[in-house]
Short mmCIF file of C-alpha atoms in Angstrom, two decimals:
data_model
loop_
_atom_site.label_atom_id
_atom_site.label_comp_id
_atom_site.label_asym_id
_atom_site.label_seq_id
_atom_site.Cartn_x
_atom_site.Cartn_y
_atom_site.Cartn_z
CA UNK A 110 -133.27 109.82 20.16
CA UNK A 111 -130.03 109.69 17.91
CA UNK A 112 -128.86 112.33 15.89
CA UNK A 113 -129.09 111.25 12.02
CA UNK A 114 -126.82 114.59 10.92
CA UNK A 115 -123.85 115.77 12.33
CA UNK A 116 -124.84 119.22 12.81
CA UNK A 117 -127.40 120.09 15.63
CA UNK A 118 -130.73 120.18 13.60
CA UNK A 119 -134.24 119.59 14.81
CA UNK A 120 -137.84 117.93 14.07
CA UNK A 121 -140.97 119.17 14.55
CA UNK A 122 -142.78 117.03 17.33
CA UNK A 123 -146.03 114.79 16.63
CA UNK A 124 -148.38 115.97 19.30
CA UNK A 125 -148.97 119.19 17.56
CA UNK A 126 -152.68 120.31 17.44
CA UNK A 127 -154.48 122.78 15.68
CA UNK A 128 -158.25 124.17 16.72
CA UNK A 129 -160.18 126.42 14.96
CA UNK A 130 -160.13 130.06 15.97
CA UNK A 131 -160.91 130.81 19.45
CA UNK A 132 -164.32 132.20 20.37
CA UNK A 133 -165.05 134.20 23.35
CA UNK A 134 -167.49 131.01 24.57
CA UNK A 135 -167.94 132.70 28.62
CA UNK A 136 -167.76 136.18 28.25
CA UNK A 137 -169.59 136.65 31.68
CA UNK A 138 -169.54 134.65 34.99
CA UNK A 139 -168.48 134.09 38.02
CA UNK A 140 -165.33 131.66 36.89
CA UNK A 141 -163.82 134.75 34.42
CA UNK A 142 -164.00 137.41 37.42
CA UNK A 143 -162.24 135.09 39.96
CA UNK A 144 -160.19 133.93 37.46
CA UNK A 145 -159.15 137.80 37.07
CA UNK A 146 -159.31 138.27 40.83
CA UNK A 147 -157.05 135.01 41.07
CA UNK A 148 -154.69 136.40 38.43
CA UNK A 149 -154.31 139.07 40.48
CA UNK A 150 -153.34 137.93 43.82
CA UNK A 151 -150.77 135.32 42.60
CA UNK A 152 -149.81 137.90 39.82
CA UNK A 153 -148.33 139.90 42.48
CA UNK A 154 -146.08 137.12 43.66
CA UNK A 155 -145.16 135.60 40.17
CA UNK A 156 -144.15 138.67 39.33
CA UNK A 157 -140.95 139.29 40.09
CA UNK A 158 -139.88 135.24 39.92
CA UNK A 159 -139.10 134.98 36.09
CA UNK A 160 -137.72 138.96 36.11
CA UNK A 161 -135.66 138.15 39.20
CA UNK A 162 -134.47 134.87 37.31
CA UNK A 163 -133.56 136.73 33.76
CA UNK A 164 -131.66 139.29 36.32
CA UNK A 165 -129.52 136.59 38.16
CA UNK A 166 -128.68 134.94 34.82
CA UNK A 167 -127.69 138.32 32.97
CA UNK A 168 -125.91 139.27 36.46
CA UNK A 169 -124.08 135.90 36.73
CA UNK A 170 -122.59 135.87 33.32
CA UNK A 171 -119.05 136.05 34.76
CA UNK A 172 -119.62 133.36 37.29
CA UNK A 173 -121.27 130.93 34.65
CA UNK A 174 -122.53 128.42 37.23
CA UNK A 175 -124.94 130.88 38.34
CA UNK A 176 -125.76 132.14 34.77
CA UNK A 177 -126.28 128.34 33.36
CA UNK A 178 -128.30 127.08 36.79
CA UNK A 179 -130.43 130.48 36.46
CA UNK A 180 -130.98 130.01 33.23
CA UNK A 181 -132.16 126.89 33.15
CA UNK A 182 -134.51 127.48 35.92
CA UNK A 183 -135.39 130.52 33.92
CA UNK A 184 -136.60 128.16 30.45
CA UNK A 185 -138.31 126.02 32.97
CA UNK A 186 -140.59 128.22 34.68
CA UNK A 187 -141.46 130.16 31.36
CA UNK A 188 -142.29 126.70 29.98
CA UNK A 189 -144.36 125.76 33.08
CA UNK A 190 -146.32 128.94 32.96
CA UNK A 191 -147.16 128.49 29.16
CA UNK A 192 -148.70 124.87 29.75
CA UNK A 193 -150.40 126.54 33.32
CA UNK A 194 -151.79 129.65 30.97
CA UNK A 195 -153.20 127.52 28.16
CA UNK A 196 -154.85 125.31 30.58
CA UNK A 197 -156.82 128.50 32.63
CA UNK A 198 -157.64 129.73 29.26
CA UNK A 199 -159.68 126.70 28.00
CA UNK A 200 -160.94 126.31 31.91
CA UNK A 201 -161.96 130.02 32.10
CA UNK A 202 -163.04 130.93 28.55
CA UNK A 203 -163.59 127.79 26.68
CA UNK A 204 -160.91 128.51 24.02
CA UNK A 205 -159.67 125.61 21.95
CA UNK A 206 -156.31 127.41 21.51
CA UNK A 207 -153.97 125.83 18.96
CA UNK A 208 -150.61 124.97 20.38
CA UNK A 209 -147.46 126.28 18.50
CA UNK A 210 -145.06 123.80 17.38
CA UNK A 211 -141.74 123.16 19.55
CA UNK A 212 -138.84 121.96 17.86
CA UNK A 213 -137.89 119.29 19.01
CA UNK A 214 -133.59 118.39 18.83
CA UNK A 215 -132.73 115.21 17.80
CA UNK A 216 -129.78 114.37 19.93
CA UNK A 217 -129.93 112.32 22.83
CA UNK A 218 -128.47 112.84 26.50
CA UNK A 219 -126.75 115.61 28.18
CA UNK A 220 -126.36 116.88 24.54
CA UNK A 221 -129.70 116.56 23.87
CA UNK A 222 -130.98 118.12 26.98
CA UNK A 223 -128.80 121.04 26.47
CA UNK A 224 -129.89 121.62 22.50
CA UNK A 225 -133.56 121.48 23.61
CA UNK A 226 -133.10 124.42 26.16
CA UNK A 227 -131.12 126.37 23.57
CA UNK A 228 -134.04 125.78 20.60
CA UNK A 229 -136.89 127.14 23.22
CA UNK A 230 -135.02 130.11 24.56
CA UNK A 231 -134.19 131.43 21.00
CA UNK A 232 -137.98 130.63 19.60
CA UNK A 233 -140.24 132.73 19.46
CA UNK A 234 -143.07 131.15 21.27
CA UNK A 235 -140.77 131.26 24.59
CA UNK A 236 -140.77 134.90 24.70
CA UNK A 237 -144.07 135.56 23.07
CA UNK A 238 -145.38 133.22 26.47
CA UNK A 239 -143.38 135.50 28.57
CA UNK A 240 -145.14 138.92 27.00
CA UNK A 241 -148.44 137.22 27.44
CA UNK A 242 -147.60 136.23 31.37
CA UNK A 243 -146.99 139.88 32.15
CA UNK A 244 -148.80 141.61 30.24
CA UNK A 245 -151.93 139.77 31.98
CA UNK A 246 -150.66 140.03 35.34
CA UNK A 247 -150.26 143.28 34.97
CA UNK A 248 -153.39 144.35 33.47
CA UNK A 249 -154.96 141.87 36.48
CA UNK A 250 -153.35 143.63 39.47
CA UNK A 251 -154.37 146.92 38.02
CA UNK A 252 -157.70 146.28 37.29
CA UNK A 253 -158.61 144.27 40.27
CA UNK A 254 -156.60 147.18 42.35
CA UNK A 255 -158.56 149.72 40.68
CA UNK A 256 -161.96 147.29 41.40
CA UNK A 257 -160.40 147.34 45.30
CA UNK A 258 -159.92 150.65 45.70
CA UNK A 259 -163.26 151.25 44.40
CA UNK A 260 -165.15 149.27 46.81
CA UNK A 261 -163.33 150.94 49.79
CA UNK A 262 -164.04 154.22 48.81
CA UNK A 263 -167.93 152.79 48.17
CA UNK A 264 -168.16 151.12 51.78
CA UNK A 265 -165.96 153.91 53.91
CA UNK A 266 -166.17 157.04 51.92
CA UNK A 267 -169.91 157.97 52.96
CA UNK A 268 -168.91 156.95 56.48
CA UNK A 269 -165.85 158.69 56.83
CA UNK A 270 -167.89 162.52 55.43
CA UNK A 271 -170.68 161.67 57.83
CA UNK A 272 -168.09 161.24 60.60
CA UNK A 273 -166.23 164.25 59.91
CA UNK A 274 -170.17 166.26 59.33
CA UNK A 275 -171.13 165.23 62.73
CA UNK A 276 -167.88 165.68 65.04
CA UNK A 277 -167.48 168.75 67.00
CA UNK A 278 -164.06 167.91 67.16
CA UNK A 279 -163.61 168.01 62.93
CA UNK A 280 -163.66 171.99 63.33
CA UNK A 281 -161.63 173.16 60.39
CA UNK A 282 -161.44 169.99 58.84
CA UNK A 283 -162.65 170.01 55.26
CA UNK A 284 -164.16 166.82 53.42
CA UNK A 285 -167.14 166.16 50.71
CA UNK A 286 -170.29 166.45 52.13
CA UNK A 287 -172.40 163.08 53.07
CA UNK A 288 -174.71 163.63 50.15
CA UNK A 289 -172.04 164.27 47.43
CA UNK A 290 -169.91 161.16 49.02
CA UNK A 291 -173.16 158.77 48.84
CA UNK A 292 -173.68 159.85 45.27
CA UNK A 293 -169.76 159.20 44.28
CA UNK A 294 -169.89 155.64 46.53
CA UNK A 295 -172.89 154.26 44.27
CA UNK A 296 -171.01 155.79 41.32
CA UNK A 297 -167.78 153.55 42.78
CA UNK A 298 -170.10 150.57 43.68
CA UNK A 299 -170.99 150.57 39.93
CA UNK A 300 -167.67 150.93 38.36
CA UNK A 301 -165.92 148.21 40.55
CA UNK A 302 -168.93 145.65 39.28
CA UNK A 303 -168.28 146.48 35.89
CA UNK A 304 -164.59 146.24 35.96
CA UNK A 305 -165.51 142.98 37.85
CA UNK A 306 -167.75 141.48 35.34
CA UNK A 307 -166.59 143.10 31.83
CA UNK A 308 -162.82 143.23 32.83
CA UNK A 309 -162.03 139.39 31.98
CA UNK A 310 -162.85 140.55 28.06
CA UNK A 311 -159.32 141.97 28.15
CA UNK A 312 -158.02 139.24 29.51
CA UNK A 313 -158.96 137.18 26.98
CA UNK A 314 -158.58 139.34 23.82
CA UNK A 315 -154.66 139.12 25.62
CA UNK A 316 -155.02 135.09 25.71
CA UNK A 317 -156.12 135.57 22.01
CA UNK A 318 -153.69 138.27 20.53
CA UNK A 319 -150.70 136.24 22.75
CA UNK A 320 -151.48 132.47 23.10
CA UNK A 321 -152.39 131.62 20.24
CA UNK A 322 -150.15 130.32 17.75
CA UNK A 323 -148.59 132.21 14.47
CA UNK A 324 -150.39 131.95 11.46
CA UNK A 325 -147.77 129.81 9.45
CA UNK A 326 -147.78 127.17 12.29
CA UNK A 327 -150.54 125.56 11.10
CA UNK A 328 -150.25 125.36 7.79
CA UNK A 329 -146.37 123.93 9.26
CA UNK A 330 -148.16 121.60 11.18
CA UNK A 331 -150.16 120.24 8.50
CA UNK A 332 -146.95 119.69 5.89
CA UNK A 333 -144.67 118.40 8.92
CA UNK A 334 -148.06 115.70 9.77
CA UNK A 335 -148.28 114.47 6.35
CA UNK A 336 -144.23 114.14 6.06
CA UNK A 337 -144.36 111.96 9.33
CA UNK A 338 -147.62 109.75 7.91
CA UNK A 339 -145.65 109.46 4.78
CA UNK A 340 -142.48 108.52 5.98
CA UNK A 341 -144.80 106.38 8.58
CA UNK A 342 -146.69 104.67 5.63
CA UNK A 343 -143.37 103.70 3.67
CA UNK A 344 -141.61 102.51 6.47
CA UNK A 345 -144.79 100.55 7.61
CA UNK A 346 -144.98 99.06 4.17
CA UNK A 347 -141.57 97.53 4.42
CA UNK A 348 -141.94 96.09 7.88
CA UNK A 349 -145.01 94.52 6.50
CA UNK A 350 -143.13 93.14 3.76
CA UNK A 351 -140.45 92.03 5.68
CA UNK A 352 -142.90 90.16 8.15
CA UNK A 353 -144.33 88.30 5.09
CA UNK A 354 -141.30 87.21 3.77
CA UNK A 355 -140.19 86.13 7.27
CA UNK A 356 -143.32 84.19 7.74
CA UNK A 357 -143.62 82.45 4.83
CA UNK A 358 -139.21 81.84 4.76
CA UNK A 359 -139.42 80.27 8.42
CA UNK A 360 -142.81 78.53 8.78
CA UNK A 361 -144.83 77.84 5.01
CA UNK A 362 -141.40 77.03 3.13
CA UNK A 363 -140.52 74.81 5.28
CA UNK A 364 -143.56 72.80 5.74
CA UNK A 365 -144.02 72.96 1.11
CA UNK A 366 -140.41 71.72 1.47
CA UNK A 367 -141.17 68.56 4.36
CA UNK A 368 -144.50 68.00 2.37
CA UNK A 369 -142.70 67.47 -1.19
CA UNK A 370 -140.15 65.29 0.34
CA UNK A 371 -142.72 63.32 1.91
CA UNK A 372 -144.77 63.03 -1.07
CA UNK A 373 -141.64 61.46 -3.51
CA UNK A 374 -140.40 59.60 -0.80
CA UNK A 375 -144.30 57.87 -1.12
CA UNK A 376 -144.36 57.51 -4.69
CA UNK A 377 -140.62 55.14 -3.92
CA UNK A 378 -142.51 52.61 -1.54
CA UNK A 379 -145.97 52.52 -3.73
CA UNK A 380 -145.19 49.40 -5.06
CA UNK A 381 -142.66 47.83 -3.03
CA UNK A 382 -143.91 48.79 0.42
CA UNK A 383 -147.47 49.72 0.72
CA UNK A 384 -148.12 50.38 4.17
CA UNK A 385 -144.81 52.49 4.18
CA UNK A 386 -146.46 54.24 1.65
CA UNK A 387 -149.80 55.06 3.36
CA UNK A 388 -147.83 56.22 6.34
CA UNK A 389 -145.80 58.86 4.42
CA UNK A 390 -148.98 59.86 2.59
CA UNK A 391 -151.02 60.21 5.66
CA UNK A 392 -147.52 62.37 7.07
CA UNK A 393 -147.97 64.57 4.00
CA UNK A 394 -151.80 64.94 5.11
CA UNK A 395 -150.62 66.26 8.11
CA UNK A 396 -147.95 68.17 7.03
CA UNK A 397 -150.38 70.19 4.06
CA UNK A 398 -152.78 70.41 6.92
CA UNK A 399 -150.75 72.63 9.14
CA UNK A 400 -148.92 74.28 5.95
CA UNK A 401 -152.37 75.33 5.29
CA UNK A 402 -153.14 76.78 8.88
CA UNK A 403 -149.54 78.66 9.24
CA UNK A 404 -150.37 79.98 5.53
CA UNK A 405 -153.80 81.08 7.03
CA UNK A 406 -152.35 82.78 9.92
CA UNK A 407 -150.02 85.13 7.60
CA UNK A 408 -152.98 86.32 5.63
CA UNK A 409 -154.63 87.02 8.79
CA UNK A 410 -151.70 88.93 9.35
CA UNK A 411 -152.23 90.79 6.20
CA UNK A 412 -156.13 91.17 6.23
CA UNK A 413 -158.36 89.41 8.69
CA UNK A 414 -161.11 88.27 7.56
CA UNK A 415 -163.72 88.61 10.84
CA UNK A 416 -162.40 92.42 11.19
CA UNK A 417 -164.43 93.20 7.50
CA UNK A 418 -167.10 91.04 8.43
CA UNK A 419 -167.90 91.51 11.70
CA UNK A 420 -166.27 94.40 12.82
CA UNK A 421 -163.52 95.61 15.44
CA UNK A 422 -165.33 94.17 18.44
CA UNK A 423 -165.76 90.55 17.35
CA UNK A 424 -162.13 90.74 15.61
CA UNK A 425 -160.40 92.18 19.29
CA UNK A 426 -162.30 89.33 20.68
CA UNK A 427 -161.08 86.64 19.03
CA UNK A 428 -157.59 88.17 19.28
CA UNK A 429 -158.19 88.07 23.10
CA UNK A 430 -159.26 84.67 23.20
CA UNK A 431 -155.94 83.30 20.98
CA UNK A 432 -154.03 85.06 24.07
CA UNK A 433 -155.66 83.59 26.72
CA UNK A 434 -155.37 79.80 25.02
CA UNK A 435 -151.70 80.72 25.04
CA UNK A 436 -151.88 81.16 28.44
CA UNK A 437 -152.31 84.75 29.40
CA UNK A 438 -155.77 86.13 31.29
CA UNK A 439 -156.97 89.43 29.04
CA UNK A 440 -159.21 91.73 30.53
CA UNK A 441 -161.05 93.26 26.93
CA UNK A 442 -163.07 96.85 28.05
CA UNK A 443 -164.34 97.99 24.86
CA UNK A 444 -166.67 101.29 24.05
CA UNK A 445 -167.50 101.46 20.00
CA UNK A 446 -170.86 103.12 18.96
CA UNK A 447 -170.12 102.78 15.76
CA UNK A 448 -167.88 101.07 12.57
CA UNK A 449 -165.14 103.43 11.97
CA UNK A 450 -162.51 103.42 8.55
CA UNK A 451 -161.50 100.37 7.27
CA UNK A 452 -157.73 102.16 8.07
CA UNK A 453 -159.13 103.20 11.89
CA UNK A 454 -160.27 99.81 12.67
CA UNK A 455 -157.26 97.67 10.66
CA UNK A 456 -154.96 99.76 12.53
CA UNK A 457 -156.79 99.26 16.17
CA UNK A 458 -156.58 95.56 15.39
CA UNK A 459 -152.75 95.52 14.74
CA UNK A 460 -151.88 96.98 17.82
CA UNK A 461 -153.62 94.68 19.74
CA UNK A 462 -153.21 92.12 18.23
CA UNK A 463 -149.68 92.46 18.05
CA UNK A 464 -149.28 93.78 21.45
CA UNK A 465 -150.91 90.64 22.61
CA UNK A 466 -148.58 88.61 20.73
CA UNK A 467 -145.51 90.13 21.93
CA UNK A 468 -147.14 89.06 26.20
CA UNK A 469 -147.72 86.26 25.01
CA UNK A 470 -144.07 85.25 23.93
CA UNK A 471 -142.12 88.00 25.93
CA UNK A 472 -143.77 89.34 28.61
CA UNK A 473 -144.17 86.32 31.13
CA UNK A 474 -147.31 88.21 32.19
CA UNK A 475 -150.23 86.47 34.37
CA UNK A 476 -152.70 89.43 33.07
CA UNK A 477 -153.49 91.68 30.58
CA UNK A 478 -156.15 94.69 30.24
CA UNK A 479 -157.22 95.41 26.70
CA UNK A 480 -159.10 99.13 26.67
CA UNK A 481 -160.50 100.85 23.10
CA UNK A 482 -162.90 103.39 23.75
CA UNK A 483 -164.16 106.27 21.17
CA UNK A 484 -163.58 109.93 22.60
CA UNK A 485 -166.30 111.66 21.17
CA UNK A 486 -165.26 115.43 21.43
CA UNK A 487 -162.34 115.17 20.19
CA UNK A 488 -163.10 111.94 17.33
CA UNK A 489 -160.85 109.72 18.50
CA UNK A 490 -160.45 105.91 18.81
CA UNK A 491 -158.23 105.22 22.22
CA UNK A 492 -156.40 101.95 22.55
CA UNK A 493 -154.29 100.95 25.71
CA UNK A 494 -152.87 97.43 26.03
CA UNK A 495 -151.38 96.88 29.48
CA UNK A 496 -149.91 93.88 30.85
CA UNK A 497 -148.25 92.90 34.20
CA UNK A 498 -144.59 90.88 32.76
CA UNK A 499 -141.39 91.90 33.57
CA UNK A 500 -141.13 95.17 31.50
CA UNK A 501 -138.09 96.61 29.34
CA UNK A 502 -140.37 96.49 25.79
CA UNK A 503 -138.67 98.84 23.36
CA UNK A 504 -139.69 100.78 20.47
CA UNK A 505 -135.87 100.67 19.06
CA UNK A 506 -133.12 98.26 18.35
CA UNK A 507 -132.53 95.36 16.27
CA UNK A 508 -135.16 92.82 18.36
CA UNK A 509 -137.76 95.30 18.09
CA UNK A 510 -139.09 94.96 14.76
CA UNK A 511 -143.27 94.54 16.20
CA UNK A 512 -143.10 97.38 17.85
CA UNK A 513 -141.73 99.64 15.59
CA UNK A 514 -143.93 98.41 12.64
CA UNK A 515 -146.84 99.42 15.12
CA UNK A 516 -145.76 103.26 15.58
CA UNK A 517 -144.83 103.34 12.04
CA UNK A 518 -148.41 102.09 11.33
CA UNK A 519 -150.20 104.03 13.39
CA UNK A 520 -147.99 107.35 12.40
CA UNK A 521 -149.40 106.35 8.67
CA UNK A 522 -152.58 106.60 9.99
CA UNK A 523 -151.83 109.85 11.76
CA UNK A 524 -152.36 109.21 15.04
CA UNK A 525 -149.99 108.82 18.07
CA UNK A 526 -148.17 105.74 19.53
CA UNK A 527 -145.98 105.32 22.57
CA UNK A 528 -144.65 102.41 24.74
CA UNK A 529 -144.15 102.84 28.92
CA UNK A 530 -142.52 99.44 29.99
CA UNK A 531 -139.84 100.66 32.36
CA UNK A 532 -137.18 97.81 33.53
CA UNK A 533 -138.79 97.03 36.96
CA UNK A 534 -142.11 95.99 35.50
CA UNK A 535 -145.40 96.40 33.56
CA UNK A 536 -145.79 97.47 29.68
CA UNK A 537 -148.57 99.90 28.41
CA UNK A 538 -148.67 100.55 24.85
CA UNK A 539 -150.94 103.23 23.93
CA UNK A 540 -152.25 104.40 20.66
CA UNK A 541 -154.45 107.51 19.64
CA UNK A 542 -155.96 107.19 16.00
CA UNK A 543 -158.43 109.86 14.68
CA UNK A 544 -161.33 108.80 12.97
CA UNK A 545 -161.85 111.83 10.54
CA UNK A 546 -159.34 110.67 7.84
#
């Protein structure tokens, strides 16, 4: 992206999410422990990677190769372990944990790259990931140690003072007697289960005091979404508008123009050339004819018609079967249970139906795969259009004007919209709308 200021400044990104507050869904089981027991053994390793990284960059300073290179392999694996940690907390614990939001820089390139590194090192989040990484690897290794040690003592302890008891050659060698040592093995036995079964509790009143995200980032989250679906729903508005006037400018006017011309140039040969006359009008037939069906085809543009009345799956169908009388093959995989928002479903029709427009003319594709399914859990409509042309589809630029109308639309609607259409090949536009509006 291009900076729009010329001081550094950042955005807050769009895939923010926020969850209710975490509940403590497993608190017993066989995944927490081993997650624990896991934590633990790689804990021990992991360790001393980030502190040994901080150490080289602080000790490199006057070398500043080895400072920058540490350094960035320092904000790397802090931001690795955050996405790693969230991950093992939903897996192990079932929390829905709100991600904080990451600001996001605006410039583009080396410059870019370089601002983004600077904006996580000096937020917050970064370092409150890095408190929560070894503060639970810590509290793993000593617990599961602890656990360990216990269940030596608890399997050798009672051998070892029977050993010693029995030996002749333990003369003057003093030790707990077998009775005493079976009582404190069962009493070990029993406090390595527990710290087996209950320890995991800590570790996830840690994921919930560290990994979750500040209070105000929600509320953030909300004002920065609404900004974006604003600005979204503005800038949507005048691509619309701009379409319509394009439409009617290059293709209606036009044909009005050629029909009136037609028409007078009848009314001149009415009564000196008749037949003249009855060709021109039947021209003007013609002419009103497909005025009338280009005139259609912008108010489909603006409201179709099948989409209120029959719903998403009948209107995607037709849309799929204009495409493949153009030419292209469309593979249409569609999952709806149920009618969603006039907004939802208006919006899931534009971005196929535009997406199909632009394979059509652009993509000099010989198939296309059409997917909208409804997520359930999370109440979300998912649309993919892929297509096998020659790639290089663009969301920016002058020649780009579909496209961007799409992510502005579906921004308004608060969902997500990307393109992947690298230059060697293949185009997937996908688009995530939620259906609780």
């Amino acid at each position: 992206m291009v900076a729009t200021a010329t001081t550094p400044t950042s955005a807050e990104p769009t895939n923010l999410t926020t969850a209710p507050p975490a509940q403590y869904t497993r608190p017993l089981g066989v995944v927490p422990t081993a997650s624990m027991i896991v934590g633990a053994v790689t804990g021990t390793i992991w360790f001393w990677i980030p502190l040994a990284l901080m150490i080289i960059t602080i000790s490199s300073i006057p070398s500043v190769i080895g400072t920058v290179l540490g350094g960035v392999v320092f904000v790397y694996a802090v931001r690795a372990t955050d996405h790693v940690e969230r991950l093992r907390s939903e897996a192990v614990f079932g929390f829905g944990i709100a991600v904080p939001g990451r600001k996001l820089t605006l410039y583009s390139g080396f410059q870019g790259w370089a601002h983004q590194l600077w904006l996580d090192v000096s937020s917050g989040r970064f370092w409150k990931v890095l408190a929560h990484s070894y503060l639970r690897m810590a509290y793993d290794i000593f617990v599961v140690g602890l656990a360990f040690g216990l269940l030596v003592f608890a399997l050798l302890g009672p051998a070892a003072a029977s050993a010693i008891h029995n030996s002749d050659a333990a003369a003057g060698l003093t030790f707990m007697s077998p009775l005493v040592s079976w009582l404190l093995a069962v009493v070990a036995l029993a406090g390595a289960a527990a710290i087996l079964v209950f320890g995991p509790r800590v570790d996830a009143v840690i994921d919930q005091w560290l990994l979750p995200a500040s209070p105000g980032w929600a509320l953030q989250h909300e004002v920065s979404a609404l900004n974006q679906a604003r600005r979204g729903a503005v800038s949507s508005a005048s691509m619309e508008r701009y379409r319509i006037e394009r439409d009617l400018h290059d293709s209606v006017q036009p044909r009005l123009v050629a029909l009136a011309m037609t028409i007078g140039l009848a009314q001149t040969k009415l009564d000196s050339d008749l037949p003249e006359a009855r060709k021109l009008i039947a021209e003007a037939h013609g002419n009103a004819k497909a005025a009338l069906l280009e005139l259609r085809n912008v108010v489909r543009g603006i409201a179709p018609t099948i989409l209120a009345d029959r719903g998403l799956d009948a209107a995607l169908s037709a849309v799929v079967q204009r495409t493949e009388t153009a030419g292209v093959p469309v593979t249409l995989e569609l999952q709806l249970p149920k009618r969603f928002s006039d907004e939802v479903e208006s919006c899931a029709y534009f971005v196929v139906a535009e997406s199909l427009t632009n394979i059509a003319k652009h993509a000099k594709a010989t198939h296309a795969v059409v997917t909208v399914r409804y997520h359930e859990p999370t109440d979300e409509l998912r649309i993919s259009v892929f297509d096998d042309g020659v790639g290089g589809a663009k969301t920016r630029g002058e020649d780009t004007t579909g496209l961007r109308g799409l992510g502005d639309r579906v921004r308004a609607a608060r969902g997500t919209f990307a393109v992947s259409s690298p230059e060697t090949g293949t185009t997937t536009v996908t688009a995530v709308l939620p259906c609780a509006l």
